[in-house]
Amino acid sequence: QCAKLLGIPYYSISVNEQTSKSDFLGYKDANGQLVETNFRKAYQNGGVFIIDEIDAGNPNILTVVNSALSNETCPFPDGMVERHPDFVCVCTANTFGEGESLQYIGRNILDAATRDRFASLYVDYSEILEKMLIPSFRNLLLELRAHFKKNNILHVVSTRSGIRLETL
């Protein structure tokens, strides 16, 4: 929605331990043909690029992102590419980049170099959105969240859970 408001394309990647630098930078195939990525398209031509679940990604691969964000150019398989002024990189995570918890297993600690390149913003569940999407079960979700918090029960009561209830 932000990309749409800005009038620029939107791209994304969900990362995990197997995500490689070629998932960001692309590669040349056996015939020498360049295989481009959405990261390249956004970086070179402008666009919002979302790195979803950044804390689940391989920390070593994030150095590729760090370099691209800190410099005006980025090395791709076919040479240096200039960063477009309308390139915007946004990351999402379920943690604060401090590693796994009992709720989010397998999450990595984001190093200071990566964390320094982004402003952090905590986004909680949207009351307005939940009122629209979950009219029948919104109050139940609020009660469950309060109960779990009060009793230190580690369980996520998400908007997604409420939508599932609403569609039963």
PDB file of C-alpha atoms in Angstrom:
ATOM      1  CA  GLN A   1       0.000   0.000   0.000  1.00  0.00           C
ATOM      2  CA  CYS A   2       2.882   2.371   0.727  1.00  0.00           C
ATOM      3  CA  ALA A   3       4.455   1.617  -2.650  1.00  0.00           C
ATOM      4  CA  LYS A   4       1.113   2.248  -4.314  1.00  0.00           C
ATOM      5  CA  LEU A   5       0.812   5.614  -2.553  1.00  0.00           C
ATOM      6  CA  LEU A   6       4.359   6.484  -3.620  1.00  0.00           C
ATOM      7  CA  GLY A   7       3.616   5.401  -7.180  1.00  0.00           C
ATOM      8  CA  ILE A   8       6.510   2.936  -7.303  1.00  0.00           C
ATOM      9  CA  PRO A   9       6.688  -0.865  -7.691  1.00  0.00           C
ATOM     10  CA  TYR A  10       6.628  -3.257  -4.766  1.00  0.00           C
ATOM     11  CA  TYR A  11       8.804  -6.358  -4.386  1.00  0.00           C
ATOM     12  CA  SER A  12       9.491  -8.758  -1.539  1.00  0.00           C
ATOM     13  CA  ILE A  13      11.427 -11.786  -0.393  1.00  0.00           C
ATOM     14  CA  SER A  14      10.922 -13.970   2.675  1.00  0.00           C
ATOM     15  CA  VAL A  15      14.295 -15.060   3.965  1.00  0.00           C
ATOM     16  CA  ASN A  16      15.458 -18.134   5.865  1.00  0.00           C
ATOM     17  CA  GLU A  17      18.716 -19.932   6.627  1.00  0.00           C
ATOM     18  CA  GLN A  18      18.926 -21.211   3.031  1.00  0.00           C
ATOM     19  CA  THR A  19      18.528 -17.788   1.413  1.00  0.00           C
ATOM     20  CA  SER A  20      21.689 -17.071  -0.548  1.00  0.00           C
ATOM     21  CA  LYS A  21      23.341 -13.959  -1.874  1.00  0.00           C
ATOM     22  CA  SER A  22      22.211 -14.985  -5.370  1.00  0.00           C
ATOM     23  CA  ASP A  23      18.611 -14.613  -4.136  1.00  0.00           C
ATOM     24  CA  PHE A  24      19.446 -10.913  -3.752  1.00  0.00           C
ATOM     25  CA  LEU A  25      22.069 -10.288  -6.406  1.00  0.00           C
ATOM     26  CA  GLY A  26      21.126 -12.797  -9.092  1.00  0.00           C
ATOM     27  CA  TYR A  27      23.606 -14.864 -11.045  1.00  0.00           C
ATOM     28  CA  LYS A  28      24.747 -15.814 -14.519  1.00  0.00           C
ATOM     29  CA  ASP A  29      23.391 -19.160 -15.690  1.00  0.00           C
ATOM     30  CA  ALA A  30      25.361 -21.890 -17.499  1.00  0.00           C
ATOM     31  CA  ASN A  31      24.906 -19.993 -20.770  1.00  0.00           C
ATOM     32  CA  GLY A  32      26.236 -16.756 -19.315  1.00  0.00           C
ATOM     33  CA  GLN A  33      22.765 -15.174 -19.224  1.00  0.00           C
ATOM     34  CA  LEU A  34      22.039 -12.863 -16.315  1.00  0.00           C
ATOM     35  CA  VAL A  35      19.252 -13.995 -13.999  1.00  0.00           C
ATOM     36  CA  GLU A  36      17.930 -10.857 -12.296  1.00  0.00           C
ATOM     37  CA  THR A  37      16.169 -10.623  -8.953  1.00  0.00           C
ATOM     38  CA  ASN A  38      13.458  -8.385  -7.584  1.00  0.00           C
ATOM     39  CA  PHE A  39      16.069  -6.840  -5.302  1.00  0.00           C
ATOM     40  CA  ARG A  40      18.024  -5.804  -8.394  1.00  0.00           C
ATOM     41  CA  LYS A  41      14.901  -4.394 -10.062  1.00  0.00           C
ATOM     42  CA  ALA A  42      14.041  -2.280  -7.023  1.00  0.00           C
ATOM     43  CA  TYR A  43      17.644  -1.195  -6.445  1.00  0.00           C
ATOM     44  CA  GLN A  44      18.262  -0.205 -10.071  1.00  0.00           C
ATOM     45  CA  ASN A  45      14.848   1.131 -11.127  1.00  0.00           C
ATOM     46  CA  GLY A  46      13.267   2.209  -7.859  1.00  0.00           C
ATOM     47  CA  GLY A  47      10.687   0.496  -5.732  1.00  0.00           C
ATOM     48  CA  VAL A  48       9.831  -0.656  -2.246  1.00  0.00           C
ATOM     49  CA  PHE A  49      11.634  -3.892  -1.405  1.00  0.00           C
ATOM     50  CA  ILE A  50      10.459  -5.826   1.648  1.00  0.00           C
ATOM     51  CA  ILE A  51      12.741  -8.318   3.371  1.00  0.00           C
ATOM     52  CA  ASP A  52      10.190 -10.372   5.280  1.00  0.00           C
ATOM     53  CA  GLU A  53      11.246 -12.305   8.392  1.00  0.00           C
ATOM     54  CA  ILE A  54      14.728 -10.760   8.350  1.00  0.00           C
ATOM     55  CA  ASP A  55      15.489 -12.319  11.720  1.00  0.00           C
ATOM     56  CA  ALA A  56      15.010 -15.797  10.193  1.00  0.00           C
ATOM     57  CA  GLY A  57      17.588 -15.145   7.482  1.00  0.00           C
ATOM     58  CA  ASN A  58      21.210 -16.167   7.334  1.00  0.00           C
ATOM     59  CA  PRO A  59      23.095 -13.373   9.136  1.00  0.00           C
ATOM     60  CA  ASN A  60      26.031 -13.698   6.724  1.00  0.00           C
ATOM     61  CA  ILE A  61      23.819 -12.890   3.738  1.00  0.00           C
ATOM     62  CA  LEU A  62      22.673  -9.668   5.358  1.00  0.00           C
ATOM     63  CA  THR A  63      26.124  -8.222   4.668  1.00  0.00           C
ATOM     64  CA  VAL A  64      25.012  -8.033   1.011  1.00  0.00           C
ATOM     65  CA  VAL A  65      22.052  -5.903   2.052  1.00  0.00           C
ATOM     66  CA  ASN A  66      24.223  -3.843   4.398  1.00  0.00           C
ATOM     67  CA  SER A  67      26.604  -2.999   1.575  1.00  0.00           C
ATOM     68  CA  ALA A  68      23.810  -2.119  -0.845  1.00  0.00           C
ATOM     69  CA  LEU A  69      22.190   0.201   1.683  1.00  0.00           C
ATOM     70  CA  SER A  70      25.398   1.939   2.738  1.00  0.00           C
ATOM     71  CA  ASN A  71      26.720   2.649  -0.719  1.00  0.00           C
ATOM     72  CA  GLU A  72      25.479   4.375  -3.835  1.00  0.00           C
ATOM     73  CA  THR A  73      26.339   1.295  -5.890  1.00  0.00           C
ATOM     74  CA  CYS A  74      26.066  -2.449  -5.470  1.00  0.00           C
ATOM     75  CA  PRO A  75      28.090  -5.218  -7.150  1.00  0.00           C
ATOM     76  CA  PHE A  76      25.806  -7.469  -9.201  1.00  0.00           C
ATOM     77  CA  PRO A  77      27.064 -10.371 -11.358  1.00  0.00           C
ATOM     78  CA  ASP A  78      27.261  -8.153 -14.453  1.00  0.00           C
ATOM     79  CA  GLY A  79      28.901  -5.175 -12.770  1.00  0.00           C
ATOM     80  CA  MET A  80      28.311  -2.256 -10.456  1.00  0.00           C
ATOM     81  CA  VAL A  81      24.770  -0.858 -10.430  1.00  0.00           C
ATOM     82  CA  GLU A  82      23.801   2.560  -9.115  1.00  0.00           C
ATOM     83  CA  ARG A  83      21.111   2.778  -6.465  1.00  0.00           C
ATOM     84  CA  HIS A  84      17.958   4.484  -7.711  1.00  0.00           C
ATOM     85  CA  PRO A  85      16.787   7.469  -5.591  1.00  0.00           C
ATOM     86  CA  ASP A  86      13.382   5.785  -5.212  1.00  0.00           C
ATOM     87  CA  PHE A  87      14.798   2.543  -3.783  1.00  0.00           C
ATOM     88  CA  VAL A  88      13.283   1.885  -0.352  1.00  0.00           C
ATOM     89  CA  CYS A  89      14.199  -1.173   1.720  1.00  0.00           C
ATOM     90  CA  VAL A  90      11.920  -2.259   4.566  1.00  0.00           C
ATOM     91  CA  CYS A  91      12.363  -5.284   6.808  1.00  0.00           C
ATOM     92  CA  THR A  92       9.831  -7.134   8.909  1.00  0.00           C
ATOM     93  CA  ALA A  93      10.418  -9.388  11.899  1.00  0.00           C
ATOM     94  CA  ASN A  94       8.529 -10.900  14.790  1.00  0.00           C
ATOM     95  CA  THR A  95      11.380 -10.147  17.179  1.00  0.00           C
ATOM     96  CA  PHE A  96      13.432  -7.078  17.930  1.00  0.00           C
ATOM     97  CA  GLY A  97      16.493  -8.643  16.310  1.00  0.00           C
ATOM     98  CA  GLU A  98      17.778 -10.014  19.606  1.00  0.00           C
ATOM     99  CA  GLY A  99      17.433 -13.701  18.751  1.00  0.00           C
ATOM    100  CA  GLU A 100      14.968 -16.466  19.363  1.00  0.00           C
ATOM    101  CA  SER A 101      12.414 -16.647  22.134  1.00  0.00           C
ATOM    102  CA  LEU A 102      10.016 -19.319  23.308  1.00  0.00           C
ATOM    103  CA  GLN A 103       7.501 -17.983  20.779  1.00  0.00           C
ATOM    104  CA  TYR A 104       9.840 -17.428  17.848  1.00  0.00           C
ATOM    105  CA  ILE A 105      12.249 -20.340  17.591  1.00  0.00           C
ATOM    106  CA  GLY A 106      15.106 -20.235  15.115  1.00  0.00           C
ATOM    107  CA  ARG A 107      15.319 -16.453  14.941  1.00  0.00           C
ATOM    108  CA  ASN A 108      18.752 -14.927  14.658  1.00  0.00           C
ATOM    109  CA  ILE A 109      20.343 -12.044  16.426  1.00  0.00           C
ATOM    110  CA  LEU A 110      20.760  -9.185  13.970  1.00  0.00           C
ATOM    111  CA  ASP A 111      24.194  -7.691  14.331  1.00  0.00           C
ATOM    112  CA  ALA A 112      24.743  -4.026  15.064  1.00  0.00           C
ATOM    113  CA  ALA A 113      25.816  -3.293  11.486  1.00  0.00           C
ATOM    114  CA  THR A 114      22.471  -4.502  10.135  1.00  0.00           C
ATOM    115  CA  ARG A 115      20.385  -2.909  12.890  1.00  0.00           C
ATOM    116  CA  ASP A 116      22.173   0.406  12.373  1.00  0.00           C
ATOM    117  CA  ARG A 117      20.903   0.640   8.782  1.00  0.00           C
ATOM    118  CA  PHE A 118      17.243   0.631   9.759  1.00  0.00           C
ATOM    119  CA  ALA A 119      14.944   2.620  11.989  1.00  0.00           C
ATOM    120  CA  SER A 120      12.912   0.293  14.207  1.00  0.00           C
ATOM    121  CA  LEU A 121       9.204   0.715  14.554  1.00  0.00           C
ATOM    122  CA  TYR A 122       6.976  -1.523  16.653  1.00  0.00           C
ATOM    123  CA  VAL A 123       3.630  -2.122  14.966  1.00  0.00           C
ATOM    124  CA  ASP A 124       0.932  -3.684  17.116  1.00  0.00           C
ATOM    125  CA  TYR A 125      -2.365  -5.110  15.948  1.00  0.00           C
ATOM    126  CA  SER A 126      -4.598  -2.491  14.339  1.00  0.00           C
ATOM    127  CA  GLU A 127      -7.822  -1.877  16.241  1.00  0.00           C
ATOM    128  CA  ILE A 128      -9.423  -0.261  13.200  1.00  0.00           C
ATOM    129  CA  LEU A 129      -8.510  -3.146  10.909  1.00  0.00           C
ATOM    130  CA  GLU A 130      -9.625  -5.763  13.422  1.00  0.00           C
ATOM    131  CA  LYS A 131     -12.976  -4.024  13.925  1.00  0.00           C
ATOM    132  CA  MET A 132     -13.528  -4.218  10.171  1.00  0.00           C
ATOM    133  CA  LEU A 133     -12.268  -7.770   9.647  1.00  0.00           C
ATOM    134  CA  ILE A 134     -13.381  -9.452  12.859  1.00  0.00           C
ATOM    135  CA  PRO A 135     -16.623  -7.811  14.010  1.00  0.00           C
ATOM    136  CA  SER A 136     -17.953 -10.923  15.794  1.00  0.00           C
ATOM    137  CA  PHE A 137     -14.777 -11.982  17.620  1.00  0.00           C
ATOM    138  CA  ARG A 138     -12.842  -8.750  18.200  1.00  0.00           C
ATOM    139  CA  ASN A 139     -13.780  -8.546  21.887  1.00  0.00           C
ATOM    140  CA  LEU A 140     -12.850 -12.208  22.388  1.00  0.00           C
ATOM    141  CA  LEU A 141      -9.409 -11.534  20.907  1.00  0.00           C
ATOM    142  CA  LEU A 142      -8.903  -8.589  23.258  1.00  0.00           C
ATOM    143  CA  GLU A 143      -9.971 -10.688  26.258  1.00  0.00           C
ATOM    144  CA  LEU A 144      -7.674 -13.552  25.304  1.00  0.00           C
ATOM    145  CA  ARG A 145      -4.713 -11.217  24.812  1.00  0.00           C
ATOM    146  CA  ALA A 146      -5.329  -9.616  28.213  1.00  0.00           C
ATOM    147  CA  HIS A 147      -5.732 -13.006  29.907  1.00  0.00           C
ATOM    148  CA  PHE A 148      -2.566 -14.425  28.367  1.00  0.00           C
ATOM    149  CA  LYS A 149      -0.571 -11.317  29.239  1.00  0.00           C
ATOM    150  CA  LYS A 150      -1.855 -11.237  32.832  1.00  0.00           C
ATOM    151  CA  ASN A 151      -1.055 -14.914  33.337  1.00  0.00           C
ATOM    152  CA  ASN A 152       2.299 -14.863  31.470  1.00  0.00           C
ATOM    153  CA  ILE A 153       1.043 -17.352  28.889  1.00  0.00           C
ATOM    154  CA  LEU A 154       3.233 -17.270  25.798  1.00  0.00           C
ATOM    155  CA  HIS A 155       0.680 -17.550  23.043  1.00  0.00           C
ATOM    156  CA  VAL A 156       0.114 -15.296  20.051  1.00  0.00           C
ATOM    157  CA  VAL A 157      -3.476 -14.152  19.514  1.00  0.00           C
ATOM    158  CA  SER A 158      -3.152 -12.592  16.107  1.00  0.00           C
ATOM    159  CA  THR A 159      -5.480 -10.842  13.713  1.00  0.00           C
ATOM    160  CA  ARG A 160      -4.994 -13.919  11.520  1.00  0.00           C
ATOM    161  CA  SER A 161      -6.463 -16.081  14.332  1.00  0.00           C
ATOM    162  CA  GLY A 162      -9.491 -13.816  14.553  1.00  0.00           C
ATOM    163  CA  ILE A 163     -10.059 -13.936  10.808  1.00  0.00           C
ATOM    164  CA  ARG A 164     -10.054 -17.743  10.960  1.00  0.00           C
ATOM    165  CA  LEU A 165     -12.688 -17.621  13.711  1.00  0.00           C
ATOM    166  CA  GLU A 166     -14.751 -15.121  11.762  1.00  0.00           C
ATOM    167  CA  THR A 167     -14.825 -17.326   8.676  1.00  0.00           C
ATOM    168  CA  LEU A 168     -15.978 -20.494  10.494  1.00  0.00           C
TER     169      LEU A 168
END
